[in-house]
CSV table of C-alpha atoms and ligand atoms in Angstrom, one decimal:
chain,number,residue,atom,x,y,z
F,265,MET,CA,79.6,103.6,-26.9
F,266,ARG,CA,79.5,105.1,-23.4
F,267,ILE,CA,82.9,105.4,-21.6
F,268,LEU,CA,83.1,106.0,-17.8
F,269,SER,CA,85.9,106.3,-15.3
F,270,GLY,CA,86.5,107.9,-11.9
F,271,ILE,CA,89.4,109.1,-9.9
F,272,GLN,CA,89.6,109.8,-6.2
F,273,PRO,CA,90.5,113.2,-5.0
F,274,SER,CA,92.8,111.9,-2.3
F,275,GLY,CA,95.8,114.1,-3.2
F,276,ALA,CA,98.0,115.3,-6.0
F,277,LEU,CA,97.8,113.1,-9.2
F,278,HIS,CA,100.9,111.2,-10.2
F,279,ILE,CA,102.2,109.8,-13.4
F,280,GLY,CA,100.7,106.4,-12.6
F,281,ASN,CA,97.3,108.0,-12.6
F,282,TYR,CA,98.2,109.8,-15.8
F,283,PHE,CA,99.4,106.8,-17.8
F,284,GLY,CA,97.1,104.2,-16.2
F,285,MET,CA,93.9,106.1,-16.4
F,286,MET,CA,93.9,109.7,-17.5
F,287,ARG,CA,95.7,109.5,-20.8
F,288,PRO,CA,93.6,106.4,-22.0
F,289,ALA,CA,90.5,108.2,-20.8
F,290,ILE,CA,91.4,111.4,-22.7
F,291,ALA,CA,92.1,109.3,-25.8
F,292,LEU,CA,88.7,107.6,-25.6
F,293,GLN,CA,86.8,110.9,-25.4
F,294,ALA,CA,86.8,111.0,-29.2
F,295,GLU,CA,85.3,107.5,-29.5
F,296,GLY,CA,82.0,107.8,-27.8
F,297,GLU,CA,80.2,109.6,-25.0
F,298,ALA,CA,82.7,109.9,-22.2
F,299,LEU,CA,81.8,110.6,-18.6
F,300,TYR,CA,84.6,111.2,-16.0
F,301,PHE,CA,84.0,112.0,-12.4
F,302,ILE,CA,85.9,113.0,-9.3
F,303,ALA,CA,85.1,110.3,-6.8
F,304,ASP,CA,84.5,112.4,-3.7
F,305,TYR,CA,82.1,109.9,-2.0
F,306,HIS,CA,84.9,107.3,-2.3
F,307,ALA,CA,87.5,109.7,-1.0
F,308,LEU,CA,85.4,110.1,2.2
F,309,THR,CA,86.7,106.6,3.2
F,310,THR,CA,90.1,108.2,3.7
F,311,VAL,CA,90.0,112.0,3.7
F,312,ARG,CA,88.5,113.3,6.9
F,313,ASP,CA,89.0,117.1,6.5
F,314,PRO,CA,86.2,118.9,4.6
F,315,GLU,CA,88.4,121.7,3.3
F,316,THR,CA,91.0,119.2,2.1
F,317,LEU,CA,88.3,117.2,0.3
F,318,ARG,CA,86.9,120.3,-1.4
F,319,ALA,CA,90.3,121.6,-2.4
F,320,ASN,CA,91.5,118.2,-3.7
F,321,SER,CA,88.3,117.8,-5.8
F,322,ARG,CA,88.8,121.1,-7.5
F,323,ARG,CA,92.5,120.2,-8.0
F,324,VAL,CA,91.7,116.9,-9.7
F,325,ALA,CA,89.3,118.7,-12.1
F,326,LEU,CA,92.0,121.3,-12.9
F,327,ASP,CA,94.6,118.7,-13.4
F,328,PHE,CA,92.4,116.5,-15.6
F,329,LEU,CA,91.4,119.5,-17.8
F,330,ALA,CA,95.1,120.6,-18.0
F,331,CYS,CA,96.0,117.1,-19.2
F,332,GLY,CA,93.6,117.3,-22.1
F,333,LEU,CA,90.1,116.4,-21.0
F,334,ASP,CA,88.0,118.4,-23.3
F,335,PRO,CA,84.7,119.5,-21.7
F,336,GLU,CA,83.2,120.0,-25.1
F,337,ARG,CA,83.5,116.3,-25.8
F,338,ALA,CA,83.6,114.7,-22.4
F,339,THR,CA,81.5,115.2,-19.3
F,340,LEU,CA,83.4,116.0,-16.1
F,341,PHE,CA,81.5,116.0,-12.9
F,342,ARG,CA,81.6,115.4,-9.1
F,343,HIS,CA,80.5,112.1,-7.8
F,344,SER,CA,78.4,113.8,-5.1
F,345,ASP,CA,76.5,115.9,-7.7
F,346,VAL,CA,74.8,112.6,-8.5
F,347,PRO,CA,73.6,111.4,-5.1
F,348,GLN,CA,71.3,108.8,-6.8
F,349,VAL,CA,74.4,106.6,-6.9
F,350,THR,CA,74.1,106.0,-3.2
F,351,GLU,CA,70.5,104.8,-3.7
F,352,LEU,CA,71.7,102.4,-6.4
F,353,ALA,CA,74.6,101.3,-4.1
F,354,TRP,CA,72.0,100.4,-1.5
F,355,ILE,CA,69.9,98.4,-4.0
F,356,LEU,CA,73.1,96.6,-5.2
F,357,SER,CA,74.1,95.9,-1.6
F,358,THR,CA,70.9,93.9,-1.1
F,359,VAL,CA,72.1,91.3,-3.6
F,360,ALA,CA,75.9,91.6,-3.0
F,361,PRO,CA,77.2,88.4,-1.4
F,362,MET,CA,79.4,89.0,1.7
F,363,GLY,CA,81.9,86.5,0.3
F,364,LEU,CA,82.4,88.5,-2.9
F,365,LEU,CA,83.3,91.7,-1.0
F,366,GLU,CA,85.5,89.8,1.5
F,367,ARG,CA,87.7,88.7,-1.4
F,368,ALA,CA,88.4,92.3,-2.6
F,369,HIS,CA,92.1,92.8,-2.9
F,370,SER,CA,91.9,96.6,-2.3
F,371,TYR,CA,89.9,96.1,1.0
F,372,LYS,CA,92.4,93.5,2.2
F,373,ASP,CA,95.4,95.8,1.2
F,374,LYS,CA,93.9,98.7,3.0
F,375,LEU,CA,93.4,96.7,6.2
F,376,ALA,CA,97.0,95.4,5.9
F,377,ARG,CA,98.2,99.0,5.7
F,378,GLY,CA,96.5,99.6,9.1
F,379,MET,CA,93.3,101.4,8.0
F,380,ALA,CA,90.3,100.9,10.2
F,381,PRO,CA,87.8,98.4,8.7
F,382,THR,CA,84.8,100.7,8.2
F,383,VAL,CA,81.6,99.6,6.5
F,384,GLY,CA,82.3,102.3,3.9
F,385,LEU,CA,85.7,100.8,3.0
F,386,PHE,CA,84.1,97.3,2.8
F,387,ASN,CA,81.2,98.5,0.7
F,388,TYR,CA,83.5,100.5,-1.7
F,389,PRO,CA,83.2,98.0,-4.6
F,390,VAL,CA,79.4,98.2,-4.3
F,391,LEU,CA,79.4,102.0,-4.6
F,392,MET,CA,81.9,101.7,-7.5
F,393,ALA,CA,79.5,99.2,-9.2
F,394,ALA,CA,76.7,101.8,-8.9
F,395,ASP,CA,79.0,104.5,-10.3
F,396,ILE,CA,79.5,102.4,-13.4
F,397,LEU,CA,76.0,100.9,-13.9
F,398,ILE,CA,74.1,104.1,-13.3
F,399,TYR,CA,75.4,105.4,-16.6
F,400,ASP,CA,74.8,102.3,-18.7
F,401,SER,CA,78.6,102.3,-19.2
F,402,ASP,CA,80.1,100.1,-21.9
F,403,VAL,CA,83.8,100.7,-21.4
F,404,VAL,CA,85.8,101.6,-18.2
F,405,PRO,CA,89.4,102.8,-18.7
F,406,VAL,CA,91.4,102.0,-15.6
F,407,GLY,CA,94.8,100.7,-14.3
F,408,LYS,CA,95.2,97.0,-13.5
F,409,ASP,CA,94.5,97.5,-9.8
F,410,GLN,CA,90.8,98.3,-10.6
F,411,LYS,CA,90.3,95.1,-12.7
F,412,GLN,CA,88.8,93.1,-9.8
F,413,HIS,CA,86.4,96.0,-9.0
F,414,ILE,CA,85.0,95.9,-12.5
F,415,GLU,CA,84.6,92.1,-12.4
F,416,MET,CA,82.6,92.6,-9.2
F,417,THR,CA,80.5,95.2,-10.9
F,418,ARG,CA,79.7,92.7,-13.6
F,419,ASP,CA,78.9,90.1,-11.0
F,420,LEU,CA,76.4,92.5,-9.3
F,421,ALA,CA,74.9,93.5,-12.6
F,422,VAL,CA,74.3,89.8,-13.4
F,423,LYS,CA,72.8,89.2,-10.0
F,424,ILE,CA,70.3,92.0,-10.5
F,425,ASN,CA,69.5,90.8,-14.1
F,426,GLU,CA,68.9,87.2,-12.9
F,427,THR,CA,66.7,88.4,-10.1
F,428,PHE,CA,64.7,91.2,-11.7
F,429,GLY,CA,65.1,90.8,-15.5
F,430,GLN,CA,67.3,92.6,-17.9
F,431,VAL,CA,68.2,95.9,-16.0
F,432,PHE,CA,71.9,96.5,-16.6
F,433,LYS,CA,74.4,96.4,-19.4
F,434,LEU,CA,77.7,94.6,-18.5
F,435,PRO,CA,80.6,97.0,-18.7
F,436,GLU,CA,84.1,96.0,-19.9
F,437,PRO,CA,87.3,97.2,-18.4
F,438,ARG,CA,89.8,98.8,-20.8
F,439,ILE,CA,93.3,98.2,-19.5
F,440,ASN,CA,96.3,99.3,-21.5
F,441,PRO,CA,98.9,96.5,-21.2
F,442,GLN,CA,101.8,98.9,-21.6
F,443,THR,CA,100.8,101.1,-18.8
F,444,GLN,CA,98.7,98.9,-16.6
F,445,VAL,CA,101.1,99.2,-13.7
F,446,VAL,CA,103.4,102.2,-13.7
F,447,PRO,CA,106.3,101.6,-11.2
F,448,GLY,CA,107.2,104.1,-8.5
F,449,LEU,CA,110.6,105.1,-7.2
F,450,ASP,CA,111.1,101.7,-5.4
F,451,GLY,CA,109.9,99.6,-8.3
F,452,GLN,CA,106.5,98.8,-6.6
F,453,LYS,CA,103.3,100.1,-8.2
F,454,MET,CA,103.4,103.9,-8.0
F,455,SER,CA,100.9,105.0,-5.4
F,456,LYS,CA,100.5,108.0,-3.1
F,457,SER,CA,100.0,105.7,-0.2
F,458,TYR,CA,103.4,104.1,-0.7
F,459,GLY,CA,105.2,107.5,-0.9
F,460,ASN,CA,106.9,106.4,-4.2
F,461,ASN,CA,105.1,108.8,-6.4
F,462,ILE,CA,106.2,111.4,-9.0
F,463,ASP,CA,103.4,114.0,-9.3
F,464,ILE,CA,102.3,115.3,-12.7
F,465,PHE,CA,102.3,119.0,-11.5
F,466,GLY,CA,104.8,118.9,-8.7
F,467,ASP,CA,107.5,121.4,-8.1
F,468,GLU,CA,110.5,121.1,-10.5
F,469,LYS,CA,113.1,120.7,-7.7
F,470,GLU,CA,111.1,118.1,-5.9
F,471,ALA,CA,110.4,116.1,-9.0
F,472,ARG,CA,114.1,116.1,-9.9
F,473,LYS,CA,115.0,115.0,-6.4
F,474,ARG,CA,112.4,112.2,-6.6
F,475,VAL,CA,113.7,111.0,-10.0
F,476,MET,CA,117.2,111.0,-8.7
F,477,SER,CA,116.2,108.9,-5.8
F,478,ILE,CA,114.9,105.9,-7.9
F,479,VAL,CA,116.2,102.8,-6.3
F,480,THR,CA,118.8,100.9,-8.4
F,481,ASP,CA,121.3,98.1,-7.7
F,482,SER,CA,125.0,99.1,-7.1
F,483,THR,CA,126.5,98.2,-10.5
F,484,PRO,CA,129.5,100.5,-11.0
F,485,ILE,CA,129.6,103.1,-13.7
F,486,GLU,CA,131.9,101.2,-16.0
F,487,ALA,CA,130.0,97.9,-15.9
F,488,PRO,CA,127.2,96.9,-18.2
F,489,LYS,CA,123.7,97.1,-16.7
F,490,ASP,CA,120.6,95.2,-17.3
F,491,PRO,CA,117.8,97.3,-18.8
F,492,GLU,CA,115.2,94.5,-18.2
F,493,GLY,CA,113.2,95.3,-15.1
F,494,SER,CA,115.0,98.6,-14.5
F,495,THR,CA,112.6,101.1,-13.2
F,496,ILE,CA,114.5,103.9,-14.9
F,497,VAL,CA,114.0,102.2,-18.3
F,498,GLN,CA,110.4,101.4,-17.6
F,499,LEU,CA,109.6,105.0,-16.7
F,500,TYR,CA,111.7,106.4,-19.6
F,501,SER,CA,109.7,104.2,-22.0
F,502,LEU,CA,106.6,106.2,-21.1
F,503,PHE,CA,108.1,109.5,-22.4
F,504,ALA,CA,110.7,108.5,-25.0
F,505,THR,CA,110.4,107.8,-28.7
F,506,LYS,CA,111.2,104.3,-29.9
F,507,ASP,CA,114.7,105.3,-30.9
F,508,GLU,CA,115.5,107.1,-27.7
F,509,LEU,CA,114.4,104.1,-25.7
F,510,ALA,CA,116.5,101.8,-27.9
F,511,ASN,CA,119.4,104.1,-27.4
F,512,MET,CA,119.1,104.1,-23.6
F,513,ARG,CA,118.8,100.3,-23.5
F,514,GLU,CA,122.0,100.1,-25.7
F,515,GLN,CA,123.8,102.5,-23.3
F,516,PHE,CA,122.7,100.3,-20.4
F,517,LYS,CA,124.2,97.2,-21.9
F,518,LYS,CA,127.4,98.9,-23.1
F,519,GLY,CA,128.5,100.1,-19.6
F,520,GLY,CA,130.3,103.4,-19.0
F,521,THR,CA,127.3,105.4,-18.0
F,522,GLY,CA,126.1,105.6,-14.4
F,523,TYR,CA,122.5,105.4,-13.2
F,524,GLY,CA,122.7,109.1,-12.2
F,525,ASP,CA,123.1,110.1,-15.8
F,526,PHE,CA,120.2,107.9,-16.9
F,527,LYS,CA,118.0,109.4,-14.2
F,528,LYS,CA,118.9,112.9,-15.4
F,529,GLU,CA,117.8,111.9,-19.0
F,530,LEU,CA,114.6,110.5,-17.6
F,531,PHE,CA,113.9,113.7,-15.6
F,532,GLU,CA,114.5,115.9,-18.7
F,533,LYS,CA,112.1,113.9,-20.8
F,534,LEU,CA,109.4,113.7,-18.1
F,535,TRP,CA,109.6,117.5,-17.4
F,536,GLU,CA,109.4,118.3,-21.1
F,537,TYR,CA,106.5,115.9,-21.6
F,538,PHE,CA,104.3,117.8,-19.2
F,539,ALA,CA,105.3,121.3,-20.2
F,540,PRO,CA,102.3,122.0,-22.4
F,541,MET,CA,100.0,120.7,-19.7
F,542,ARG,CA,101.6,123.0,-17.1
F,543,GLN,CA,101.0,125.9,-19.5
F,544,ARG,CA,97.4,124.9,-20.0
F,545,ARG,CA,97.0,124.5,-16.2
F,546,GLN,CA,98.1,128.2,-15.8
F,547,GLU,CA,95.6,129.3,-18.4
F,548,ILE,CA,92.7,127.5,-16.7
F,549,LEU,CA,93.7,129.0,-13.4
F,550,ARG,CA,93.4,132.5,-14.9
F,551,ASP,CA,89.7,132.0,-15.6
F,552,LYS,CA,88.2,131.9,-12.1
F,553,SER,CA,84.8,130.4,-13.1
F,554,TYR,CA,86.0,127.9,-15.7
F,555,ILE,CA,86.2,124.9,-13.5
F,556,ASP,CA,82.8,125.6,-11.8
F,557,ASN,CA,81.2,126.0,-15.2
F,558,VAL,CA,82.6,122.8,-16.5
F,559,LEU,CA,81.5,120.9,-13.3
F,560,SER,CA,78.0,122.3,-13.2
F,561,LYS,CA,77.4,121.5,-16.9
F,562,GLY,CA,78.8,118.0,-16.3
F,563,ALA,CA,76.5,117.5,-13.2
F,564,LYS,CA,73.5,118.3,-15.4
F,565,ARG,CA,74.4,115.8,-18.1
F,566,ALA,CA,75.3,113.0,-15.6
F,567,ASN,CA,72.0,113.5,-13.7
F,568,GLU,CA,70.0,113.2,-17.0
F,569,ILE,CA,71.4,109.8,-17.6
F,570,ALA,CA,71.4,108.6,-14.0
F,571,ASP,CA,67.7,109.7,-13.6
F,572,GLN,CA,66.7,107.6,-16.5
F,573,VAL,CA,68.5,104.6,-15.4
F,574,MET,CA,67.3,104.9,-11.9
F,575,GLU,CA,63.6,105.0,-13.1
F,576,ARG,CA,64.3,101.7,-14.8
F,577,VAL,CA,65.9,100.3,-11.7
F,578,ARG,CA,63.2,101.4,-9.3
F,579,LYS,CA,60.5,100.0,-11.5
F,580,ALA,CA,62.3,96.7,-11.9
F,581,VAL,CA,62.8,96.1,-8.2
F,582,GLY,CA,59.4,97.3,-7.1
F,583,LEU,CA,60.1,100.7,-5.7
F,584,ARG,CA,57.7,102.4,-8.1
B,204,LIG,P1,93.4,106.2,-7.6
B,204,LIG,O1,94.5,107.2,-7.3
B,204,LIG,O2,93.5,105.0,-6.8
B,204,LIG,O3,92.0,106.8,-7.6
B,204,LIG,O4,93.6,105.8,-9.1
B,204,LIG,C1,93.0,106.4,-10.2
B,204,LIG,C2,93.3,105.7,-11.5
B,204,LIG,O5,94.7,105.6,-11.7
B,204,LIG,C3,92.8,104.2,-11.5
B,204,LIG,O6,92.3,103.9,-12.7
B,204,LIG,C4,94.0,103.4,-11.2
B,204,LIG,O7,94.0,102.1,-11.8
B,204,LIG,C5,95.1,104.2,-11.9
B,204,LIG,N1,96.4,104.1,-11.3
B,204,LIG,C6,96.8,104.4,-10.0
B,204,LIG,N2,98.1,104.1,-9.9
B,204,LIG,C7,98.5,103.5,-11.0
B,204,LIG,C8,99.8,102.9,-11.4
B,204,LIG,N3,100.9,103.0,-10.6
B,204,LIG,N4,99.9,102.4,-12.6
B,204,LIG,C9,98.8,102.4,-13.4
B,204,LIG,N5,97.6,102.9,-13.1
B,204,LIG,C10,97.5,103.4,-11.9
B,205,LIG,N1,88.1,103.0,-7.4
B,205,LIG,C1,88.8,103.8,-8.3
B,205,LIG,C2,90.2,104.1,-7.9
B,205,LIG,O1,90.5,104.1,-6.7
B,205,LIG,C3,88.1,105.1,-8.6
B,205,LIG,C4,86.7,104.8,-9.0
B,205,LIG,C5,85.5,105.0,-8.3
B,205,LIG,C6,86.3,104.4,-10.3
B,205,LIG,N2,84.5,104.7,-9.1
B,205,LIG,C7,84.8,104.3,-10.3
B,205,LIG,C8,87.0,104.0,-11.5
B,205,LIG,C9,84.1,103.9,-11.4
B,205,LIG,C10,86.2,103.6,-12.6
B,205,LIG,C11,84.9,103.6,-12.5
B,205,LIG,O2,91.0,104.4,-8.7
């Protein structure tokens, strides 16, 4: 089984990224050949400062490694170290129906948030399909927001197979129902672009401040509170044991504890959860060449697979 996923280096990683994609991806590295990449070509659709893009890319590699990606088992690489994906994206774009791309939620969301409608933004799902198909991927661990992109990848693979014969495998999304949408401070999907994120490796004071600013209703301290749909309880469930979670839900229903106290409990759990990863991060930072070595080894392996698949594709469509 080949497992593949990508993450954009568009800023600091948050706990939505961690539970939605990184933790499942790290768990899957024991189950097959895993390839994880830093989607710098994709980030070019939003990041326009070269130094920022370079720094963010290294930072994503560092954070992913600190969270448990094991470079002995999984391949970690930069998207742009496999430039053949852009060739495959072109080939896919020649069969991609405009209507399919026009229906993409993420494109429509981005325009609704005021981003300029560039061709790159519109074509994003085609490049993402190339990212997946170029490694003959079987399984793609992602959060729910990426589901449609994977369906589009399958549609494009089918189009190529119908037109040129059996060229591509059809990949399956792997979406964990418990963590498919991690809520942010305002209860919406946690996202850097909504400003409702809690970062994995943020500063302690800032993280505490953010947790304390989770939006709640105004039920007074003494009154019973509804744990269903509470952002505090949802986030707490990511970190707490079953008993701890049951206990918080009990306390909610009983009344007598204010939201501030629940938020403090949540912060303590969250901070403790990431402590070993913070330590691992410091260790990695001490070894100046570690990240470069991991990425160059990763690029080599990713290129081996991509070159083989591209030979097959070029032959199938008549470019060789
Ligand atoms: P992005 O930051 O958009 O590159 O997202 C990287 C990965 O994290 C993707 O697989 C997303 O589906 C996942 N992800 C991002 N935000 C969330 C969230 N709030 N809940 C669950 N998964 C998320
Ligand atoms: N679009 C994904 C996101 O924004 C990142 C991504 C790019 C990706 N290419 C991919 C994820 C291929 C999985 C597989 O989160």
